[in-house]
XYZ file of N, CA and C in Angstrom:
471
model
N 0.533 -1.451 0.187
C -0.231 -0.007 0.095
C 1.413 1.568 0.230
N 0.777 2.222 -0.485
C 1.439 3.462 -1.231
C 0.905 4.612 0.212
N 1.671 5.375 0.201
C 1.739 6.231 1.352
C 0.306 6.817 1.011
N -0.292 7.056 -0.259
C -1.706 7.947 -0.421
C -2.643 7.406 -0.270
N -2.797 5.931 -0.330
C -3.492 4.859 0.102
C -3.480 4.478 1.927
N -2.363 5.328 2.302
C -2.493 5.114 4.165
C -3.053 5.978 4.574
N -2.899 7.537 3.861
C -3.273 8.532 3.999
C -4.779 8.623 4.186
N -5.248 7.918 2.802
C -6.560 7.755 3.016
C -7.357 7.001 3.717
N -6.707 5.827 4.064
C -7.028 4.715 5.159
C -7.478 5.120 6.655
N -6.109 6.316 6.930
C -6.121 6.657 7.908
C -7.241 7.664 8.147
N -7.574 8.520 6.874
C -8.801 9.332 6.943
C -9.527 9.086 7.759
N -10.026 7.628 6.835
C -11.856 7.190 7.056
C -11.353 6.564 8.108
N -10.770 5.396 9.000
C -10.914 4.697 10.396
C -10.700 6.133 11.183
N -10.270 7.260 10.921
C -10.359 8.412 12.141
C -11.723 8.611 11.945
N -12.218 9.504 10.608
C -13.682 9.009 10.948
C -14.655 8.402 11.499
N -14.786 7.175 11.096
C -15.555 6.245 11.439
C -14.932 5.703 12.962
N -14.120 6.292 13.359
C -13.519 5.637 14.740
C -14.223 5.673 15.885
N -15.241 7.091 15.788
C -16.178 7.307 17.127
C -17.616 6.683 16.484
N -17.612 5.758 16.365
C -19.122 5.055 15.812
C -19.850 6.485 14.923
N -19.230 7.159 13.981
C -19.918 8.386 13.433
C -19.537 8.672 12.504
N -20.029 8.869 10.812
C -18.953 9.347 10.445
C -20.263 10.834 10.342
N -19.174 11.874 10.566
C -19.756 13.499 10.369
C -19.688 14.499 9.111
N -20.377 14.759 8.630
C -21.103 15.554 7.310
C -19.791 16.144 7.586
N -19.204 16.883 8.550
C -18.246 17.725 8.728
C -17.037 17.051 8.478
N -16.468 15.686 8.594
C -15.652 14.660 8.424
C -15.646 14.325 6.973
N -16.746 14.336 5.996
C -16.968 13.991 4.706
C -16.419 15.324 3.971
N -16.585 16.217 4.637
C -16.036 17.789 3.667
C -14.887 17.736 3.830
N -14.239 17.109 5.528
C -12.650 17.436 5.108
C -12.288 16.364 4.284
N -12.772 15.109 3.966
C -12.211 14.542 3.127
C -11.827 14.807 1.764
N -13.439 15.967 1.090
C -13.439 16.325 -0.224
C -11.853 17.684 -0.277
N -12.628 17.959 0.949
C -11.117 19.031 0.923
C -9.806 18.532 0.892
N -9.662 17.331 1.662
C -7.922 16.951 1.383
C -7.704 16.356 0.223
N -8.803 15.705 -0.796
C -8.320 15.137 -2.012
C -8.633 16.249 -3.029
N -9.545 17.530 -3.413
C -9.606 17.878 -4.066
C -8.424 19.508 -3.728
N -8.766 20.080 -2.710
C -7.626 21.281 -3.167
C -6.240 20.811 -2.758
N -6.197 19.904 -1.517
C -4.942 19.663 -1.117
C -3.981 18.363 -1.949
N -5.338 17.849 -2.717
C -4.649 16.874 -3.509
C -3.574 15.547 -2.567
N -4.177 15.691 -1.443
C -3.280 14.319 -0.722
C -3.181 12.990 -0.407
N -4.504 12.424 -1.417
C -4.420 11.593 -1.825
C -4.098 11.335 -3.107
N -3.427 11.639 -4.013
C -3.180 11.617 -5.531
C -4.202 11.466 -6.547
N -4.101 10.443 -7.236
C -4.967 10.421 -7.984
C -5.526 9.182 -7.591
N -5.932 8.956 -6.750
C -6.537 7.390 -6.115
C -8.088 8.270 -6.883
N -8.738 7.588 -6.717
C -10.389 7.443 -7.205
C -10.864 7.273 -5.715
N -11.245 8.568 -5.009
C -11.835 8.039 -3.115
C -12.647 7.396 -3.294
N -13.531 7.981 -4.351
C -15.078 7.783 -3.754
C -15.350 6.661 -3.789
N -15.060 5.428 -4.552
C -14.721 4.047 -4.735
C -14.360 3.242 -3.687
N -13.043 3.729 -3.490
C -12.119 3.352 -1.945
C -12.597 3.495 -0.942
N -13.461 4.468 -0.752
C -13.720 4.964 0.354
C -14.834 4.083 0.732
N -15.596 3.648 -0.466
C -16.962 3.009 0.078
C -16.550 1.455 0.377
N -15.333 1.225 -0.194
C -15.249 -0.351 -0.260
C -14.800 0.142 1.029
N -13.720 0.882 1.167
C -13.522 0.567 2.928
C -14.735 0.216 4.021
N -16.269 1.358 3.852
C -17.471 1.043 4.022
C -17.777 -0.485 4.692
N -17.756 -0.683 3.341
C -18.185 -2.023 3.001
C -17.604 -3.018 3.815
N -15.685 -3.127 3.138
C -15.336 -4.058 3.998
C -15.212 -3.779 6.131
N -15.668 -2.454 6.762
C -15.678 -1.659 7.753
C -16.912 -2.987 8.166
N -17.426 -2.497 7.659
C -19.482 -3.419 7.934
C -19.231 -4.514 7.975
N -18.662 -5.680 7.297
C -18.579 -7.170 7.245
C -17.136 -7.317 8.293
N -16.127 -6.720 8.376
C -14.916 -7.334 8.962
C -14.715 -6.141 10.100
N -15.763 -5.175 10.633
C -15.425 -4.593 11.969
C -14.115 -4.423 12.690
N -13.381 -5.094 13.355
C -12.330 -4.303 13.941
C -11.290 -5.142 13.394
N -11.372 -6.085 12.859
C -10.353 -7.030 11.497
C -9.765 -6.163 10.741
N -10.786 -5.145 10.171
C -10.813 -4.360 8.606
C -9.904 -3.014 9.703
N -9.710 -2.316 10.871
C -8.676 -1.614 11.606
C -7.672 -2.412 11.825
N -7.870 -3.770 12.402
C -6.356 -3.934 12.577
C -5.535 -4.373 11.527
N -6.493 -4.784 10.653
C -5.342 -4.814 9.135
C -5.315 -3.772 8.697
N -5.572 -2.500 8.617
C -4.791 -1.282 8.844
C -3.768 -0.869 9.322
N -3.606 -1.060 10.717
C -2.720 -0.760 11.698
C -1.325 -1.718 11.465
N -1.970 -3.002 10.992
C -0.586 -3.835 10.311
C 0.045 -3.518 9.476
N -0.743 -2.981 8.604
C -0.635 -2.206 7.455
C 0.576 -0.928 7.619
N 0.329 -0.233 8.380
C 0.832 0.532 8.966
C 1.994 0.769 9.404
N 2.185 -0.334 10.473
C 3.292 -1.064 10.837
C 4.438 -1.644 10.338
N 3.781 -2.311 8.818
C 4.921 -2.366 8.169
C 5.083 -1.460 7.122
N 4.844 -0.414 6.559
C 5.062 0.453 5.662
C 6.327 0.824 6.091
N 7.028 1.072 4.811
C 8.544 1.722 4.804
C 8.188 2.889 4.147
N 8.001 3.903 5.692
C 7.884 5.530 5.383
C 8.681 6.317 6.104
N 8.840 7.413 5.597
C 9.901 8.814 6.011
C 9.302 9.134 6.770
N 10.312 10.113 8.165
C 9.706 10.617 9.174
C 8.614 11.463 8.265
N 8.597 11.892 7.073
C 7.766 13.294 6.722
C 6.616 12.578 6.236
N 6.668 11.281 5.804
C 5.086 10.410 5.798
C 4.236 9.971 6.532
N 5.376 9.679 7.936
C 4.621 9.396 9.214
C 4.367 10.620 9.583
N 4.821 11.748 9.369
C 4.144 13.167 10.398
C 2.875 13.495 9.270
N 2.849 12.906 8.171
C 1.686 13.337 7.104
C 0.503 12.664 7.647
N 0.800 11.159 7.959
C -0.244 9.984 8.862
C -0.780 10.529 9.948
N 0.261 11.577 11.162
C -0.410 12.083 12.053
C -1.260 13.267 11.849
N -0.634 14.173 10.870
C -1.472 15.518 10.553
C -2.587 15.169 10.138
N -3.173 13.304 9.538
C -3.764 13.575 8.805
C -5.171 13.014 9.678
N -4.736 12.001 11.100
C -5.366 11.839 11.780
C -5.707 12.927 12.523
N -5.181 13.915 12.946
C -5.526 15.141 13.893
C -6.905 15.651 12.915
N -6.255 16.011 11.653
C -7.624 17.323 11.244
C -8.768 16.427 10.984
N -8.919 15.440 10.789
C -9.886 13.921 10.445
C -10.960 13.915 11.956
N -9.543 13.815 13.126
C -10.236 13.611 14.313
C -10.760 15.083 14.884
N -10.627 16.159 14.490
C -10.931 17.128 14.808
C -11.943 18.108 13.990
N -12.403 17.525 12.652
C -12.917 18.029 11.446
C -14.309 17.940 12.234
N -14.951 17.189 13.335
C -16.758 17.904 13.486
C -16.819 18.237 14.669
N -15.768 19.332 15.021
C -15.838 20.032 16.352
C -15.606 19.021 17.452
N -15.846 18.190 17.518
C -16.125 17.546 18.860
C -14.682 16.123 18.577
N -14.190 15.902 20.096
C -13.328 15.141 20.033
C -13.399 14.271 21.258
N -13.613 13.247 20.693
C -13.884 11.841 21.633
C -12.747 10.994 22.010
N -13.349 10.396 23.012
C -12.484 9.469 23.861
C -11.559 8.283 22.479
N -12.904 7.914 22.123
C -12.517 7.087 21.318
C -11.572 7.522 20.374
N -11.581 8.460 20.127
C -10.781 9.339 18.776
C -9.489 9.131 19.100
N -9.139 9.681 20.689
C -8.100 9.905 20.899
C -7.371 8.533 20.755
N -8.222 7.412 21.410
C -7.734 5.979 21.852
C -6.749 5.463 20.499
N -7.703 5.608 19.072
C -7.614 5.308 18.290
C -6.309 6.131 17.505
N -6.054 7.232 17.765
C -5.133 8.261 17.642
C -3.777 7.697 18.067
N -4.192 6.574 19.387
C -2.660 6.192 20.179
C -2.471 5.326 19.314
N -3.263 4.295 19.233
C -3.034 3.294 18.509
C -2.375 3.058 17.090
N -3.011 4.469 16.208
C -2.005 4.987 14.554
C -0.387 5.276 15.220
N -0.498 6.041 16.553
C 0.664 6.572 16.484
C 1.667 5.325 16.948
N 1.172 4.484 17.967
C 1.921 3.278 17.891
C 2.741 2.606 17.052
N 2.189 2.246 16.030
C 2.678 2.217 14.483
C 3.900 2.590 14.127
N 4.320 3.949 14.339
C 4.651 4.759 13.717
C 6.530 4.766 14.159
N 7.670 4.763 13.416
C 8.650 4.917 14.051
C 9.678 6.164 14.869
N 8.748 7.326 14.534
C 8.842 8.965 14.535
C 9.306 8.918 15.985
N 9.940 9.728 16.807
C 10.259 9.702 17.917
C 8.839 11.028 18.264
N 8.901 10.836 19.901
C 7.888 11.707 20.296
C 8.218 13.226 20.015
N 9.724 13.417 20.663
C 10.324 14.637 19.966
C 10.337 15.289 18.854
N 10.280 14.229 17.747
C 10.035 15.222 16.559
C 8.409 15.291 16.164
N 7.391 14.288 16.600
C 6.133 14.427 16.708
C 5.656 16.261 17.586
N 6.271 16.237 18.870
C 5.728 17.437 19.433
C 6.385 18.977 18.730
N 7.994 18.631 18.263
C 8.133 19.435 17.417
C 7.568 20.031 15.862
N 6.988 18.834 15.191
C 6.248 19.360 14.583
C 4.681 20.174 14.164
N 4.289 19.571 15.369
C 3.141 19.870 15.943
C 2.723 21.215 17.119
N 3.815 22.075 17.041
C 3.814 23.245 18.357
C 2.713 23.359 18.639
N 1.413 23.850 17.930
C 0.482 24.428 18.127
C -0.518 23.527 18.510
N -0.439 22.186 19.053
C -1.384 20.882 19.393
C -1.194 20.981 20.493
N -1.825 21.981 21.874
C -1.436 21.982 23.051
C -1.291 20.620 23.719
N -2.840 19.424 23.024
C -3.212 18.419 23.602
C -2.321 17.341 23.190
N -1.175 17.739 22.086
C -0.257 16.844 21.895
C 0.308 15.521 22.604
N 0.616 16.198 23.864
C 1.888 15.649 24.647
C 0.560 14.165 25.310
N -0.618 14.797 25.840
C -1.702 13.782 26.129
C -1.960 12.933 25.096
N -1.984 12.799 23.929
C -2.280 12.099 22.803
C -1.588 11.300 22.913
N 0.589 11.428 23.014
C 1.200 10.519 23.168
C 1.353 10.013 23.714
N 0.946 9.820 25.466
C 0.636 9.112 26.530
C 0.095 7.726 26.360
N 0.664 6.681 26.603
C 0.103 5.213 26.758
C -2.030 5.275 26.897
N -2.599 4.537 26.032
C -3.586 4.473 26.414
C -4.055 3.906 27.782
N -5.102 3.847 28.639
C -5.431 3.017 29.608
C -6.480 2.279 29.833
N -7.352 2.194 28.649
C -8.282 1.085 28.371
C -7.850 -0.234 27.088
N -8.463 -0.782 27.361
C -8.636 -1.840 26.074
C -9.103 -1.862 24.839
N -7.436 -1.566 23.842
C -8.138 -0.713 22.969
C -9.431 -1.195 21.702
N -9.737 -2.561 22.283
C -10.355 -2.910 21.378
C -12.183 -2.853 22.081
N -12.587 -2.726 23.059
C -13.837 -2.678 23.676
C -14.725 -1.571 23.096
N -15.636 -2.161 22.881
C -16.773 -1.432 21.737
C -16.480 -0.979 20.568
N -15.200 -0.622 20.015
C -15.535 -0.179 19.122
C -15.417 -0.619 17.679
N -15.822 -0.665 17.219
C -16.038 -0.753 15.542
C -16.895 -1.457 15.625
N -18.030 -1.812 16.027
C -19.429 -2.299 16.033
C -20.346 -1.711 15.028
N -20.176 -0.437 14.774
C -21.131 0.223 14.222
C -21.427 -0.106 12.647
N -22.143 -0.131 11.880
C -22.389 -0.251 10.195
C -22.479 1.096 9.891
N -22.094 1.362 8.690
C -22.243 2.703 8.254
C -22.966 3.117 6.506
N -23.325 3.442 6.443
C -24.019 3.997 4.997
C -22.567 4.196 4.059
N -23.162 4.473 2.696
C -22.395 4.518 1.649
C -21.936 6.437 1.610
N -20.975 6.974 1.628
C -20.275 8.080 1.531
C -20.365 8.086 0.166
N -21.510 9.560 0.142
C -21.344 10.280 -1.215
C -20.025 11.609 -1.236
N -19.728 11.123 -2.367
C -17.927 11.979 -2.596
C -18.124 12.908 -3.766
N -19.093 12.604 -4.709
C -19.450 12.801 -5.990
C -18.008 12.896 -6.656
N -17.769 12.030 -7.476
C -16.894 12.324 -8.971
C -15.338 12.206 -8.070
N -15.039 11.747 -6.940
C -13.926 12.018 -6.629
C -13.162 10.279 -6.264
């Protein structure tokens, strides 16, 4: 899986991890695709809806496979920071940060080799980043990923 696909899957998993895919999260996904070209030339509408189907069918196993892909990916420090940034902006997109999202962020961070010091230096305007980097205190899979989602309308992306 290339970096653009990992970024897209990161955004999708962060959208879904609280059990709801909010309209503001979908709007952010469109912005990241169209304006920032974060996902390159990927056909994100088709890919994201395949993620929806797979998440609905596989639940946590879909997410677990993503986390394994993330830990096995050969990424530069810059690419790893892009994963972190994508996770952060997606989590914050709906203007409410839930514990499930922070917990998922921590799981993503665990799979990356970039140091905490580098992350903190890269995101100096994120006051909660130090908390996000602390180990989680609950079972990572407790109650997560048991929600079913509908297709996501992305219009021609």
